[in-house]
Tab-separated table of C-alpha atoms in Angstrom:
chain	number	residue	atom	x	y	z
A	721	GLY	CA	-57.787	67.263	-57.921
A	722	ALA	CA	-54.727	68.675	-59.413
A	723	VAL	CA	-53.687	67.215	-62.694
A	724	VAL	CA	-49.952	67.368	-64.367
A	725	SER	CA	-49.951	66.344	-68.218
A	726	GLN	CA	-47.029	65.450	-69.966
A	727	HIS	CA	-46.671	65.316	-74.115
A	728	PRO	CA	-46.183	63.122	-76.015
A	729	SER	CA	-46.823	59.965	-73.864
A	730	ARG	CA	-44.475	57.982	-76.556
A	731	VAL	CA	-42.007	59.189	-78.819
A	732	ILE	CA	-39.486	57.247	-81.226
A	733	CYS	CA	-36.850	59.069	-82.811
A	734	LYS	CA	-33.743	58.575	-84.965
A	735	SER	CA	-30.396	58.870	-83.271
A	736	GLY	CA	-28.933	62.270	-83.528
A	737	THR	CA	-32.488	63.814	-83.416
A	738	SER	CA	-33.447	66.000	-80.361
A	739	VAL	CA	-36.978	65.398	-78.498
A	740	LYS	CA	-38.848	67.766	-76.816
A	741	ILE	CA	-41.072	66.406	-74.059
A	742	GLU	CA	-43.857	68.936	-72.084
A	743	CYS	CA	-44.940	68.738	-68.514
A	744	ARG	CA	-47.966	70.996	-67.756
A	745	SER	CA	-49.828	71.579	-64.475
A	746	LEU	CA	-53.433	71.988	-65.611
A	747	ASP	CA	-55.145	73.455	-63.008
A	748	PHE	CA	-52.432	75.135	-60.660
A	749	GLN	CA	-49.444	76.923	-60.936
A	750	ALA	CA	-46.020	75.177	-60.293
A	751	THR	CA	-42.933	77.623	-59.470
A	752	THR	CA	-41.072	74.298	-59.143
A	753	MET	CA	-41.150	71.424	-61.567
A	754	PHE	CA	-38.977	67.848	-61.181
A	755	TRP	CA	-37.531	66.204	-64.128
A	756	TYR	CA	-37.130	62.457	-63.382
A	757	ARG	CA	-35.437	59.730	-65.349
A	758	GLN	CA	-36.697	55.682	-64.871
A	759	PHE	CA	-34.773	52.958	-66.320
A	760	PRO	CA	-36.683	49.534	-66.716
A	761	LYS	CA	-37.202	48.106	-62.998
A	762	GLN	CA	-35.296	50.422	-61.363
A	763	SER	CA	-36.478	53.295	-59.334
A	764	LEU	CA	-36.641	57.291	-60.133
A	765	MET	CA	-33.364	59.235	-60.816
A	766	LEU	CA	-33.920	62.699	-60.048
A	767	MET	CA	-32.350	64.697	-63.375
A	768	ALA	CA	-33.060	68.187	-62.259
A	769	THR	CA	-34.987	71.066	-60.843
A	770	SER	CA	-37.101	73.241	-63.216
A	771	ASN	CA	-37.360	76.653	-61.744
A	772	GLU	CA	-39.751	79.268	-63.539
A	773	GLY	CA	-37.936	82.181	-64.474
A	774	SER	CA	-34.525	80.612	-63.662
A	775	LYS	CA	-32.041	78.482	-64.584
A	776	ALA	CA	-32.571	74.555	-63.933
A	777	THR	CA	-30.936	72.726	-61.022
A	778	TYR	CA	-29.351	69.676	-62.247
A	779	GLU	CA	-28.438	66.867	-60.339
A	780	GLN	CA	-24.364	65.403	-60.175
A	781	GLY	CA	-23.669	63.483	-63.513
A	782	VAL	CA	-26.586	65.012	-65.525
A	783	GLU	CA	-25.575	66.499	-68.669
A	784	LYS	CA	-26.730	70.275	-68.654
A	785	ASP	CA	-26.250	70.580	-72.526
A	786	LYS	CA	-27.715	67.277	-73.206
A	787	PHE	CA	-30.763	67.260	-71.174
A	788	LEU	CA	-32.022	71.091	-71.777
A	789	ILE	CA	-34.854	72.316	-69.320
A	790	ASN	CA	-36.856	75.508	-69.988
A	791	HIS	CA	-39.552	76.649	-67.625
A	792	ALA	CA	-40.928	79.366	-69.213
A	793	SER	CA	-44.215	79.963	-67.566
A	794	LEU	CA	-46.005	78.677	-64.446
A	795	THR	CA	-47.400	76.105	-65.935
A	796	LEU	CA	-44.989	74.416	-68.112
A	797	SER	CA	-41.915	72.921	-68.189
A	798	THR	CA	-39.891	71.469	-71.362
A	799	LEU	CA	-37.414	68.763	-71.528
A	800	THR	CA	-35.387	68.884	-74.437
A	801	VAL	CA	-33.310	65.901	-75.209
A	802	THR	CA	-30.562	66.844	-77.360
A	803	SER	CA	-28.853	64.417	-80.177
A	804	ALA	CA	-30.748	61.723	-78.588
A	805	HIS	CA	-28.808	58.334	-78.832
A	806	PRO	CA	-29.929	54.808	-77.736
A	807	GLU	CA	-28.794	54.914	-74.328
A	808	ASP	CA	-31.243	57.889	-73.935
A	809	SER	CA	-33.895	55.849	-74.164
A	810	SER	CA	-36.001	55.612	-70.899
A	811	PHE	CA	-39.314	56.424	-69.127
A	812	TYR	CA	-39.159	60.445	-68.528
A	813	ILE	CA	-41.559	61.556	-65.729
A	814	CYS	CA	-42.287	65.196	-64.519
A	815	ARG	CA	-43.500	66.015	-61.057
A	816	ALA	CA	-44.789	69.258	-59.796
A	817	GLY	CA	-47.079	70.403	-56.696
A	818	ILE	CA	-49.107	73.064	-54.945
A	819	SER	CA	-47.669	72.504	-51.758
A	820	ASP	CA	-44.667	70.198	-49.757
A	821	ASN	CA	-47.123	67.367	-49.770
A	822	GLU	CA	-49.537	68.055	-52.860
A	823	GLN	CA	-47.212	66.809	-55.208
A	824	PHE	CA	-48.350	65.157	-58.447
A	825	PHE	CA	-46.565	63.263	-61.071
A	826	GLY	CA	-47.062	63.394	-64.809
A	827	PRO	CA	-47.957	60.000	-66.520
A	828	GLY	CA	-44.775	59.865	-68.079
A	829	THR	CA	-43.036	59.989	-71.442
A	830	ARG	CA	-41.635	56.870	-73.061
A	831	LEU	CA	-38.383	57.714	-75.510
A	832	THR	CA	-37.314	54.978	-77.570
A	833	VAL	CA	-34.100	55.846	-79.584
A	834	LEU	CA	-33.328	54.173	-82.756
B	10	GLY	CA	-25.387	59.882	-50.050
B	11	GLU	CA	-28.966	59.309	-48.945
B	12	ASP	CA	-29.934	56.118	-49.842
B	13	VAL	CA	-33.208	54.268	-49.632
B	14	GLU	CA	-33.747	50.790	-50.020
B	15	GLN	CA	-36.814	47.961	-50.251
B	16	SER	CA	-37.114	44.362	-51.592
B	17	LEU	CA	-37.622	43.993	-55.208
B	18	PHE	CA	-40.602	41.603	-54.672
B	19	LEU	CA	-43.479	40.332	-52.538
B	20	SER	CA	-46.336	37.609	-53.675
B	21	VAL	CA	-49.336	37.550	-51.908
B	22	ARG	CA	-52.848	35.607	-51.847
B	23	GLU	CA	-55.890	37.680	-52.591
B	24	GLY	CA	-57.252	38.425	-49.713
B	25	ASP	CA	-54.559	38.421	-47.290
B	26	SER	CA	-52.567	41.157	-45.880
B	27	SER	CA	-49.301	42.485	-47.541
B	28	VAL	CA	-46.433	44.352	-45.715
B	29	ILE	CA	-43.762	46.169	-47.923
B	30	ASN	CA	-40.756	47.307	-46.167
B	31	CYS	CA	-38.642	50.000	-46.601
B	32	THR	CA	-35.488	51.473	-44.962
B	33	TYR	CA	-33.727	55.028	-45.337
B	34	THR	CA	-30.412	56.928	-44.095
B	35	ASP	CA	-31.120	60.360	-43.895
B	36	SER	CA	-32.250	60.811	-40.315
B	37	SER	CA	-33.214	64.400	-40.777
B	38	SER	CA	-36.224	63.200	-43.470
B	39	THR	CA	-39.376	65.426	-42.886
B	40	TYR	CA	-41.864	63.351	-44.718
B	41	LEU	CA	-41.797	59.797	-46.188
B	42	TYR	CA	-43.989	58.585	-49.041
B	43	TRP	CA	-45.678	55.448	-50.558
B	44	TYR	CA	-46.405	55.557	-54.164
B	45	LYS	CA	-47.840	53.089	-56.786
B	46	GLN	CA	-46.896	52.571	-60.323
B	47	GLU	CA	-49.166	50.349	-62.745
B	48	PRO	CA	-47.684	49.264	-65.833
B	49	GLY	CA	-46.989	51.899	-68.489
B	50	ALA	CA	-48.505	54.532	-66.071
B	51	GLY	CA	-46.769	57.379	-63.679
B	52	LEU	CA	-46.600	57.448	-60.078
B	53	GLN	CA	-49.579	57.590	-57.801
B	54	LEU	CA	-49.188	59.086	-54.292
B	55	LEU	CA	-51.090	56.581	-52.104
B	56	THR	CA	-50.121	58.113	-48.524
B	57	TYR	CA	-47.343	60.057	-46.531
B	58	ILE	CA	-46.193	60.370	-42.661
B	59	PHE	CA	-44.677	62.833	-41.350
B	60	SER	CA	-41.282	61.900	-39.496
B	61	ASN	CA	-42.896	62.859	-36.134
B	62	MET	CA	-45.288	60.248	-36.510
B	63	ASP	CA	-45.545	56.747	-35.765
B	64	MET	CA	-48.472	55.456	-37.709
B	65	LYS	CA	-51.128	56.571	-40.365
B	66	GLN	CA	-53.939	54.414	-41.103
B	67	ASP	CA	-56.360	55.248	-44.420
B	68	GLN	CA	-58.750	52.849	-45.465
B	69	ARG	CA	-56.931	49.750	-45.849
B	70	LEU	CA	-53.698	50.973	-45.791
B	71	THR	CA	-51.533	51.522	-42.740
B	72	VAL	CA	-48.165	53.274	-42.429
B	73	LEU	CA	-45.958	52.645	-39.805
B	74	LEU	CA	-42.405	54.148	-39.049
B	75	ASN	CA	-39.787	53.482	-36.670
B	76	LYS	CA	-37.811	56.402	-36.908
B	77	LYS	CA	-34.789	55.274	-34.369
B	78	ASP	CA	-34.283	52.277	-36.882
B	79	LYS	CA	-35.370	54.151	-39.992
B	80	HIS	CA	-37.873	51.798	-41.248
B	81	LEU	CA	-40.939	52.571	-42.838
B	82	SER	CA	-43.809	50.043	-43.833
B	83	LEU	CA	-46.551	49.335	-45.835
B	84	ARG	CA	-49.312	47.294	-44.851
B	85	ILE	CA	-52.355	46.930	-47.185
B	86	ALA	CA	-55.344	45.023	-45.878
B	87	ASP	CA	-57.432	42.605	-47.725
B	88	THR	CA	-54.978	42.637	-50.667
B	89	GLN	CA	-56.749	42.387	-54.181
B	90	THR	CA	-55.573	41.537	-57.561
B	91	GLY	CA	-56.030	45.497	-58.617
B	92	ASP	CA	-53.518	46.139	-55.855
B	93	SER	CA	-51.099	44.520	-58.240
B	94	ALA	CA	-48.402	47.326	-59.208
B	95	ILE	CA	-44.846	48.499	-57.831
B	96	TYR	CA	-45.018	50.133	-54.980
B	97	PHE	CA	-42.023	52.819	-54.405
B	98	CYS	CA	-40.847	54.304	-50.851
B	99	ALA	CA	-39.475	57.681	-51.117
B	100	GLU	CA	-37.908	60.231	-48.471
B	101	ARG	CA	-38.027	63.923	-48.521
B	102	GLU	CA	-34.686	65.271	-47.270
B	103	GLY	CA	-34.951	67.464	-44.332
B	104	GLY	CA	-34.621	71.263	-45.424
B	105	GLY	CA	-35.559	71.058	-49.083
B	106	PHE	CA	-37.530	69.630	-52.019
B	107	LYS	CA	-35.235	66.880	-52.979
B	108	THR	CA	-37.191	63.427	-52.884
B	109	ILE	CA	-35.354	60.304	-52.947
B	110	PHE	CA	-36.784	56.972	-54.040
B	111	GLY	CA	-36.453	53.497	-53.776
B	112	ALA	CA	-35.987	51.132	-56.229
B	113	GLY	CA	-39.866	49.837	-55.899
B	114	THR	CA	-41.406	46.753	-54.719
B	115	ARG	CA	-43.305	44.814	-57.344
B	116	LEU	CA	-46.424	43.094	-55.741
B	117	PHE	CA	-47.632	40.060	-57.059
B	118	VAL	CA	-51.349	39.276	-56.167
B	119	LYS	CA	-52.258	35.671	-56.896
B	120	ALA	CA	-55.944	35.204	-57.231
């Protein structure tokens, strides 16, 4: 079946550094990918919709300059957390799909900012 | 805005049926979903139901939809310890891709 991968699966960084998270669709092309953030024991929060070849659409309250999204190809979207701080520590998950109901989540990336 | 609510915890004995409930607010939802998340892992789509259906059955899983009351439930028959996980209810907004998730119900299965 279709697979979505994320890299890295886990990252620990110092406050003030930037972290790039990759989301790849391994056996299908995805013109649209979604980035979510999940806090412990809470639901997924949609951060932005990543569109191949155009600017991402950010949800209200999500800082565009803080969370940079680049959807450079039909199989890759990247989320860069710039100047990360401890409050950015979270589980980041991407989603992509072939059609409306063939949607797949990546395994997630756990970011810890010290 | 749209909201999806579900109870946070459910505990059942192995072999019993589990019923996880969810309510949502968007009356124009097109699809409703159930996802499963195991510890440290991403979400796995379990099943989904189109908004014009009342029920969908898939092996041990039964989804019931009451569109009038905006109530969705997931029944897991013969619950096993491997079913212990967090189950997320989600609704897809009418006319778009945006999917709203509930906070998740943590299912504990006692042996």
